Coordinates of C-alpha atoms and ligand atoms in Angstrom, one line a residue:
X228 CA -35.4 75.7 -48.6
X229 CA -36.0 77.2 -44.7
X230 CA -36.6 74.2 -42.5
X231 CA -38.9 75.0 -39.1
X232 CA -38.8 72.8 -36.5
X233 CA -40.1 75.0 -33.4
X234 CA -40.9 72.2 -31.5
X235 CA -37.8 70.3 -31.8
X236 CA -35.5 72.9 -30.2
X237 CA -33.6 70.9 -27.2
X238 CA -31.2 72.0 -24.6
X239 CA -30.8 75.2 -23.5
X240 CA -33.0 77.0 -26.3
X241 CA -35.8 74.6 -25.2
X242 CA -35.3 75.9 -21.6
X243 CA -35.6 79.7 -22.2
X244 CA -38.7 79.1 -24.6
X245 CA -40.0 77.6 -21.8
X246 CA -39.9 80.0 -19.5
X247 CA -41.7 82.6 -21.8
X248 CA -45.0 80.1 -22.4
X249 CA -45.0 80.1 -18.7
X250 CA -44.9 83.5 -18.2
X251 CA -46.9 84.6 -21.4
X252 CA -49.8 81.6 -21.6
X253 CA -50.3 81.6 -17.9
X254 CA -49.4 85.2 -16.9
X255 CA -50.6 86.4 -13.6
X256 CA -49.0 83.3 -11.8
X257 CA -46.2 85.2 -10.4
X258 CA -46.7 87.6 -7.8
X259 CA -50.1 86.5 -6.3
X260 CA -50.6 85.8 -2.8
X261 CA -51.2 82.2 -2.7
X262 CA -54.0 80.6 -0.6
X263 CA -52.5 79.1 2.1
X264 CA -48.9 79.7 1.4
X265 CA -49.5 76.2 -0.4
X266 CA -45.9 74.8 -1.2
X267 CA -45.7 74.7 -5.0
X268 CA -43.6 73.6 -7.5
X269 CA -42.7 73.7 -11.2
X270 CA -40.7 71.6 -14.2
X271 CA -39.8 71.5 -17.7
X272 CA -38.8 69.3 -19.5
X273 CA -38.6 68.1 -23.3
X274 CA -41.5 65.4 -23.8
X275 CA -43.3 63.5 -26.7
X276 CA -41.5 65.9 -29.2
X277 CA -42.4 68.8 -27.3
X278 CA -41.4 71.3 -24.3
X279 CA -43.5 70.1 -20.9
X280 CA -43.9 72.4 -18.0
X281 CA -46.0 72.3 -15.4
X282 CA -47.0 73.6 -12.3
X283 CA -48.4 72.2 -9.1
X284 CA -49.9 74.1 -6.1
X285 CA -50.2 71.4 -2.6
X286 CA -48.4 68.9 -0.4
X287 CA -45.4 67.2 -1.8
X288 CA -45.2 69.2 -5.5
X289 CA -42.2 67.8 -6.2
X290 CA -43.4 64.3 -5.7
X291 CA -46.9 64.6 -7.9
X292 CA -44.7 66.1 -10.6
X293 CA -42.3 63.3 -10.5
X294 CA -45.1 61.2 -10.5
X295 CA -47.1 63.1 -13.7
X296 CA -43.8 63.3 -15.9
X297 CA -43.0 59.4 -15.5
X298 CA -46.7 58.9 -16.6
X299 CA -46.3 61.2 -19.9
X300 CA -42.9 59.1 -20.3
X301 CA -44.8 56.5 -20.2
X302 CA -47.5 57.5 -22.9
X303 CA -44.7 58.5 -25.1
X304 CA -43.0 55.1 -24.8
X305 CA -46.0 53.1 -25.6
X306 CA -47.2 55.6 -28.4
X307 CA -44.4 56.9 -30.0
X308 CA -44.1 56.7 -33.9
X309 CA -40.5 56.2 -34.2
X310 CA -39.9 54.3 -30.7
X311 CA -38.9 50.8 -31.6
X312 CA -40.0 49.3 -28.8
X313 CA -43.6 51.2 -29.0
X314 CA -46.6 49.7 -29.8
X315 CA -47.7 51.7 -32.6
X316 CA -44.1 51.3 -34.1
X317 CA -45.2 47.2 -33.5
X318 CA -48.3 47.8 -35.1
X319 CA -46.8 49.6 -38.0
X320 CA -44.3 47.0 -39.1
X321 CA -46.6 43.9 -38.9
X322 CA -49.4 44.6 -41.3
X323 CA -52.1 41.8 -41.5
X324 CA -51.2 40.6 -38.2
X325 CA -53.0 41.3 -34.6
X326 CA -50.7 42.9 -32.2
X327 CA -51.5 43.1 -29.0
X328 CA -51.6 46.4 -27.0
X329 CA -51.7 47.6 -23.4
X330 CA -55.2 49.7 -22.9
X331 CA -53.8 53.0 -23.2
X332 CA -53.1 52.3 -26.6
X333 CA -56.4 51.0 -27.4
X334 CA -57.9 53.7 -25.8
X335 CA -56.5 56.5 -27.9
X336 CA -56.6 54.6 -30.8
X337 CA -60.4 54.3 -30.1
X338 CA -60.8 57.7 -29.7
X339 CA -59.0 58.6 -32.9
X340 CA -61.6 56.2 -34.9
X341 CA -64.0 58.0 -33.2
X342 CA -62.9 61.2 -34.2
X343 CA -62.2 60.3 -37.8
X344 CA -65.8 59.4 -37.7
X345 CA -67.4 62.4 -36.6
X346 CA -65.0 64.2 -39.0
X347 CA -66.0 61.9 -42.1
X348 CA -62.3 61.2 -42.5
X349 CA -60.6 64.7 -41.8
X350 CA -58.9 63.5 -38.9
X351 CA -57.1 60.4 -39.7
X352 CA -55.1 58.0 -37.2
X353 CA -53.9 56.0 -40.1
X354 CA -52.3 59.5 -41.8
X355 CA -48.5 58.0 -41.2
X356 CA -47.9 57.0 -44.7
X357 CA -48.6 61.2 -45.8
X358 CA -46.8 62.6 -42.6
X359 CA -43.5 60.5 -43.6
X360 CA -43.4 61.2 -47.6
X361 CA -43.9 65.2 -46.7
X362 CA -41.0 64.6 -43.3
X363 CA -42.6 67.8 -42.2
X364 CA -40.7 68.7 -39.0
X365 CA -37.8 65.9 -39.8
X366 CA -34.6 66.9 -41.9
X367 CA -36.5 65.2 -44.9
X368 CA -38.8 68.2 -45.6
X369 CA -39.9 68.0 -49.1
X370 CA -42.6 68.1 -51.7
X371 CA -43.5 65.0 -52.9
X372 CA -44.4 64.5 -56.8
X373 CA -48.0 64.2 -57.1
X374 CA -47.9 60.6 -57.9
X375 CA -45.9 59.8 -54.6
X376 CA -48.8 61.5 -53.0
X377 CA -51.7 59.5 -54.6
X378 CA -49.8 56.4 -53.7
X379 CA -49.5 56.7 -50.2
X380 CA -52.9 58.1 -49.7
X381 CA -54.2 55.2 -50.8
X382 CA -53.2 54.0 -47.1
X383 CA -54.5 56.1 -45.4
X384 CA -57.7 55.0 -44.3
X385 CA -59.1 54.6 -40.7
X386 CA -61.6 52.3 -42.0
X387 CA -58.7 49.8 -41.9
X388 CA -57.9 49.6 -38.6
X389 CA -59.3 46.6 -37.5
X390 CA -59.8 46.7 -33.6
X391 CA -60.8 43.8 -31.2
X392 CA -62.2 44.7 -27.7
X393 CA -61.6 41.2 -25.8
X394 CA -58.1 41.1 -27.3
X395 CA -57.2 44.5 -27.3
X396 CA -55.3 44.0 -30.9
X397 CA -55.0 46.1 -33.5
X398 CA -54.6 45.2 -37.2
X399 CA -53.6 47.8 -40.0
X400 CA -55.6 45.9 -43.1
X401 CA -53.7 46.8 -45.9
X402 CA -49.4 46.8 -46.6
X403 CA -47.7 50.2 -46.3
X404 CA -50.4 51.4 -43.6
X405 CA -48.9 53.2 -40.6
X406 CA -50.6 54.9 -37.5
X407 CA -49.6 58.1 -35.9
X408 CA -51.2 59.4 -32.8
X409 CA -49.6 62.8 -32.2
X410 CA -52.4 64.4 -33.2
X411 CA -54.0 63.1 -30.3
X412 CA -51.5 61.4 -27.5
X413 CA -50.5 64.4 -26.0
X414 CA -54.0 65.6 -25.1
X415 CA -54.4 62.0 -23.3
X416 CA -51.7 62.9 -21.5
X417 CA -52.7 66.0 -20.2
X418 CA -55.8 64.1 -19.2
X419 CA -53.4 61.5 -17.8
X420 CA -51.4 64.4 -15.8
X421 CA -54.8 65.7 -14.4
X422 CA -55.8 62.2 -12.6
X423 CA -52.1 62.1 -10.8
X424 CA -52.9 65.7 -9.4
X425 CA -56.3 64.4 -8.7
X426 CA -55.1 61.4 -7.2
X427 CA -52.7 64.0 -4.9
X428 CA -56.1 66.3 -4.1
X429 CA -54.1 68.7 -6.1
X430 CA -57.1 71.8 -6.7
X431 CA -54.5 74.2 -8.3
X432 CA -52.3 73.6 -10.6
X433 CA -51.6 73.5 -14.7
X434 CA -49.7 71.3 -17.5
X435 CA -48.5 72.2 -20.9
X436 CA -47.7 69.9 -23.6
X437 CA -46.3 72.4 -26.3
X438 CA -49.8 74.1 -27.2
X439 CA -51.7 71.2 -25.3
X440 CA -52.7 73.9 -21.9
X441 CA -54.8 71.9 -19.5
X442 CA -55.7 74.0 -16.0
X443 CA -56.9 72.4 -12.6
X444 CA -58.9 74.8 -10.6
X445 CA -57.9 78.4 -10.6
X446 CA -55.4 80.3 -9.0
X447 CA -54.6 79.4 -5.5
X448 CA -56.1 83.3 -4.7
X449 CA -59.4 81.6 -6.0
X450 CA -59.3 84.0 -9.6
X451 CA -59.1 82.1 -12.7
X452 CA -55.9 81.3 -14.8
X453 CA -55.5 84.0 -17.4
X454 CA -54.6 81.9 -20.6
X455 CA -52.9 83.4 -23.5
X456 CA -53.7 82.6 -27.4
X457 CA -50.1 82.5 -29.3
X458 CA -49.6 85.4 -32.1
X459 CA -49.1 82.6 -34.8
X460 CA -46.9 85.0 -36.7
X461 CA -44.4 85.9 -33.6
X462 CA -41.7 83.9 -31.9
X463 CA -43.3 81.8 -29.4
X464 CA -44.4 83.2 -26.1
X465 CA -46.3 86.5 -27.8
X466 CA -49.9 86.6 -26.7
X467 CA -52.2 88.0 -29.1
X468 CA -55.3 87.6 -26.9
X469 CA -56.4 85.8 -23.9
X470 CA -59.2 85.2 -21.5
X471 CA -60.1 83.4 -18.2
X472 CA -60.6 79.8 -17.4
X473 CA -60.8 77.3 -14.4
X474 CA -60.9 73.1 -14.9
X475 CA -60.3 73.5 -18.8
X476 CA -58.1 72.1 -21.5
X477 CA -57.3 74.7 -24.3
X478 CA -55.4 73.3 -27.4
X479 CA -54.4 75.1 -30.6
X480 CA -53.5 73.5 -33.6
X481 CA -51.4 76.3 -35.8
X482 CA -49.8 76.2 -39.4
X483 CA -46.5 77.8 -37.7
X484 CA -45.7 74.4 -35.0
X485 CA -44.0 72.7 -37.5
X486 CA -43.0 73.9 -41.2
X487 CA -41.0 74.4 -44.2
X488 CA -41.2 77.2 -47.1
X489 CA -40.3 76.3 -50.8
X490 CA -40.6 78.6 -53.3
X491 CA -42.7 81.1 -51.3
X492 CA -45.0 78.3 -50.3
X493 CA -45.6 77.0 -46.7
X494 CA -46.0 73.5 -46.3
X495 CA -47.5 72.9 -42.6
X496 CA -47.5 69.6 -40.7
X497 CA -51.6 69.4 -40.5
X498 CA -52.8 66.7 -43.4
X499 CA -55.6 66.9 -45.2
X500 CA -56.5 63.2 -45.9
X501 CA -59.0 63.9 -48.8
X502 CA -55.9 65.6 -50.9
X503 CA -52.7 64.4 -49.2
X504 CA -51.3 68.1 -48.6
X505 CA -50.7 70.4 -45.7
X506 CA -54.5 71.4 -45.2
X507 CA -55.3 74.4 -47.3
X508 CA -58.0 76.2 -45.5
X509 CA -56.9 79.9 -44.6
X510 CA -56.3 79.2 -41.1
X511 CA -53.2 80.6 -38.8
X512 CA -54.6 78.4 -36.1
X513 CA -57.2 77.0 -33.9
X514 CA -58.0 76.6 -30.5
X515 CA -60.4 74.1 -28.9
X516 CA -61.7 74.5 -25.4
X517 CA -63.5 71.9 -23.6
X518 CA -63.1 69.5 -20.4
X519 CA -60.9 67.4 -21.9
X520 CA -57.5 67.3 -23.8
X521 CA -58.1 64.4 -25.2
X522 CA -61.3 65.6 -27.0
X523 CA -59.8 69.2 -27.3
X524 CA -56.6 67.9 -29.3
X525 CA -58.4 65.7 -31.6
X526 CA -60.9 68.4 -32.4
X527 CA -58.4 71.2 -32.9
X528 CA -56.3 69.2 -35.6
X529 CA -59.9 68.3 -36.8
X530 CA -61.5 71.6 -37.6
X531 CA -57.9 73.0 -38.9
X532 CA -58.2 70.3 -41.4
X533 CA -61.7 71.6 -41.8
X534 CA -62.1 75.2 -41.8
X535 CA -63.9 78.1 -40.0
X536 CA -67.0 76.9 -41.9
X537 CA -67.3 73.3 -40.8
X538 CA -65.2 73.7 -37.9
X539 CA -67.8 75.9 -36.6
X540 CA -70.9 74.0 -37.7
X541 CA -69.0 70.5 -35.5
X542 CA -68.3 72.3 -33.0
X543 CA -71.9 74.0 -32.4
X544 CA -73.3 70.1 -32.7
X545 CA -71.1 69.0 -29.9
X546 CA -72.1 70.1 -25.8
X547 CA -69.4 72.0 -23.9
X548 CA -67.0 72.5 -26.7
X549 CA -65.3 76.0 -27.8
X550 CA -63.4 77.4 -30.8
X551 CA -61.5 80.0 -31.8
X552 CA -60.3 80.4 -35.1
X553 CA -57.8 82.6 -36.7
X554 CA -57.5 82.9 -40.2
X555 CA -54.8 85.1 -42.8
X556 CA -56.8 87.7 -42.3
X557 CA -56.1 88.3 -38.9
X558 CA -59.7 88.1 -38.4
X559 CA -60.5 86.2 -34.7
X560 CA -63.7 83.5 -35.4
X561 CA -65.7 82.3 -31.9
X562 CA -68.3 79.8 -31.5
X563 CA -71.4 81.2 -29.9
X564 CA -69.9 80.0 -26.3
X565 CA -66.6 82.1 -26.5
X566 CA -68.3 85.6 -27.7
X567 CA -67.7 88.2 -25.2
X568 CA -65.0 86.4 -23.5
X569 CA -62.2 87.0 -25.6
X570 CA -60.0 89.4 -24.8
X571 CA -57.9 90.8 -28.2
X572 CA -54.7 92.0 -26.7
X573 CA -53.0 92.8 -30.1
X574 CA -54.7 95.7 -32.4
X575 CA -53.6 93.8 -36.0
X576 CA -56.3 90.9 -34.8
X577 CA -60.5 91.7 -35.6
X578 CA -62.9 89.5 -33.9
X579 CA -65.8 89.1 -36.5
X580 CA -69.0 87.9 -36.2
X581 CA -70.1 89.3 -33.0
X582 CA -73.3 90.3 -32.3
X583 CA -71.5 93.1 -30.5
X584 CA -68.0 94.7 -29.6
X585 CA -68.1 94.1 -26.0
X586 CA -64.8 92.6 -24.4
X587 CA -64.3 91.6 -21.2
Ligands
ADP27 P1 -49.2 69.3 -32.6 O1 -48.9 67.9 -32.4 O2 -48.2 70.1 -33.3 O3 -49.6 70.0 -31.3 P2 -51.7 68.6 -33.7 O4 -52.3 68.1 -32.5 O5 -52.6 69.4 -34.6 O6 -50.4 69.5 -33.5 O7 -51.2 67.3 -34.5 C1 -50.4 67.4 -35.6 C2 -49.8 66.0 -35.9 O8 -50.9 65.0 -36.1 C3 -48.9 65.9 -37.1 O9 -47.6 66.2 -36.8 C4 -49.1 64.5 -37.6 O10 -48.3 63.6 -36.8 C5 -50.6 64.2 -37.2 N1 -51.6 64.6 -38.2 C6 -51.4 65.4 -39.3 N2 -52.5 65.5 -40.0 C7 -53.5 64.7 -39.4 C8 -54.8 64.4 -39.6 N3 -55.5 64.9 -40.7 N4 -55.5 63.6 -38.8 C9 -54.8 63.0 -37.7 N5 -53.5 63.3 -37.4 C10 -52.8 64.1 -38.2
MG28 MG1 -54.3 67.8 -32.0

C-alpha cells in the first residue's frame, strides 16, 4: 500500500516545497519595483498540519508577521483535533455534556452548521468518527469493512451538535460523536491573518495555508497578484493555470492533498457523509474564490463532496462566489464569474463550457 501524506512533510523538505508555492502560486513577486521601496518581509513555517508562508509589504514586517503567526498558533491550539488541551478535543471526549468554548470556536463551529445546512449535509463538522476509521493522511491508512463504515456514520450528524449562544457550549448529542474543523479552521485563519495586516494598515501583502491563498491588495507596483491553480497530477508548485486577483481568498480542495492507493484505487481525504467514502465524484480538484477564506474553504470541501453539477448550481445561488473545477478529464469547469479570466497555462487541460475561447 503507497501512503501520501504531502502535507505532512516537515523539516527541510517542508522548507524547499515552500519556496516553490511561493514562487509558482504567487509568481511575479520577485523582481518588481516596489511602491515606495516599502520594507517587506516573508516566513514559513509548518502550521495547523500544513506549510504557512506569508508575505507582508509595510512598516515593521517582521513585527505584523510575528504578530499573524502567533494568531494562527493560536487557532490551531484551540481547534486542533488531536491537541489535548483543545477545545474540540474537550468537546470530543465529553459526549452529553456542555463544554464551554472561547468564541473562536463557536464561531467556526457556527459556520460549519451553517455550511452543512446549505449543503444538506455534504459538508459535515461532525465527520470525525469517518476521518479516523479511514486515518487518511495518518500511518493508519486503510479501508474499512463496510460494516465499520455504517457504524460510524451513524455519528456523523451535524444535526447533533447542540449549540448555546449565551453560554457559548457545545454538546455532541449522541456517544462516539467527534468534531473536526480542518475543513474549515484554516480558512478562518487566513481571515484571522488578514485583520492583523489590517490592524498594521498593511495594503499589500499575502498568506498561504497549504492551498488556503488569501491576497491583500495587489502588488505594491499597483498590478494584481498573479495566482497559480496547482496541476493536481504534478509535484506541488506546478501551475497548470492562473489568473489575476486583488483583496481575494482562493482555496482548492484536491483528491491529491492527502491519500493512499490500494489495489489501484485512490482513497482521498474528502468524505462524503451520505456514503462514508472518499467522495466519488470525478473531480481532481476545486477552487473557490470569494472575499473570504472562511466561506471559500467551507465551500471548496463542499462542492468537492458535491460535484461539477451541484457545485455549480450552489455556487451560482450564492453573491460574489467563484469556482473552478477540474475533473479526470482534464477538462477546466467555471462558474459564469470566472469565464474569460482563466488563463490555461498547461495544453493537457480544456476549459469547457465557454461561450467562447477567449483567454486573457
Ligand atoms: P485541506 O484541509 O486538505 O486543505 P479541505 O479544506 O477540503 O482540505 O478539508 C479536508 C479535511 O476536512 C479532511 O482532512 C477532514 O478533516 C475534513 N473533512 C473531510 N470530509 C469532510 C466533509 N464532508 N465535511 C467537512 N469536513 C470534512
Ligand atoms: Mg476546506
Amino acid at each position: 500500500m503507497k501512503l501520501y501524506m504531502q502535507k505532512r512533510c516537515c523539516g527541510i523538505i517542508a522548507v524547499i516545497c515552500l519556496v516553490l508555492i511561493v514562487v509558482f502560486v504567487l509568481n511575479g513577486c520577485q523582481g518588481q519595483k516596489e511602491k515606495n521601496d516599502l520594507p517587506a518581509a516573508s516566513k514559513s513555517s509548518f502550521l495547523m498540519d500544513t506549510i504557512v508562508s506569508m508575505k507582508v509589504y509595510g512598516e515593521k514586517p517582521d513585527k505584523v508577521i510575528e504578530e499573524a503567526f502567533q494568531r494562527m498558533r493560536e487557532i490551531e491550539n484551540e481547534m486542533s483535533v488531536t491537541l489535548k488541551s483543545s477545545y474540540i478535543y474537550k468537546i470530543n471526549s465529553n459526549p452529553g455534556e456542555p463544554v464551554k468554548v472561547d468564541s473562536d470556536t463557536f464561531r467556526v463551529i457556527r459556520k460549519a452548521i451553517t455550511y452543512a445546512e446549505i449543503t444538506d449535509g455534504n459538508f459535515d463538522p461532525s465527520i470525525r468518527p469517518l476521518v479516523s476509521l479511514w486515518g487518511i493522511g495518518t500511518e493508519n491508512a486503510r479501508v474499512p469493512a463496510r460494516s465499520e463504515i455504517e457504524e460510524a456514520k451513524r455519528l456523523v450528524n451535524y444535526k447533533l451538535i447542540k449549540l448555546d449562544e449565551e453560554e457559548k457550549t457545545v454538546v455532541l448529542q449522541k456517544p462516539g460523536m467527534g468534531i473536526d474543523l480542518g475543513a474549515i479552521a484554516k480558512g478562518y485563519a487566513a481571515d484571522e491573518v488578514r485583520r492583523i495586516f489590517k490592524k498594521h494598515r498593511v495594503e499589500h501583502a499575502f498568506v498561504n495555508l497549504g492551498g488556503n491563498v488569501l491576497v491583500v491588495g495587489g502588488k505594491p507596483d499597483g498590478s494584481p497578484w498573479v495566482v497559480g491553480i496547482q496541476d493536481p497530477r504534478r509535484e506541488r508548485g506546478s501551475v497548470m493555470a492562473s489568473f489575476k486577483v486583488k483583496d481575494k481568498a482562493i482555496v482548492t480542495s484536491g483528491n491529491y492533498e492527502r491519500y493512499f492507493e490500494k489495489d489501484g484505487v485512490v482513497y482521498h481525504h474528502i468524505i462524503d457523509p451520505k456514503t462514508g467514502s472518499p467522495a466519488r465524484t470525478n473531480l481532481l480538484s476545486a477552487t473557490i474564490i470569494c472575499d473570504d477564506s472562511f466561506d471559500a474553504d467551507a465551500l471548496s470541501t463542499s462542492v468537492f463532496v458535491m460535484g461539477v453539477d451541484r457545485g455549480l448550481e450552489l455556487v451560482e445561488s450564492l453573491n460574489g462566489v467563484e469556482v473552478m473545477f477540474i475533473n479526470k478529464d482534464l477538462e477546466i469547469i467555471l462558474s459564469e464569474g470566472l469565464k474569460n479570466k482563466i488563463k490555461v497555462l498547461n495544453q493537457d487541460f480544456k476549459l469547457v463550457g465557454n461561450d467562447n475561447d477567449e483567454q486573457i
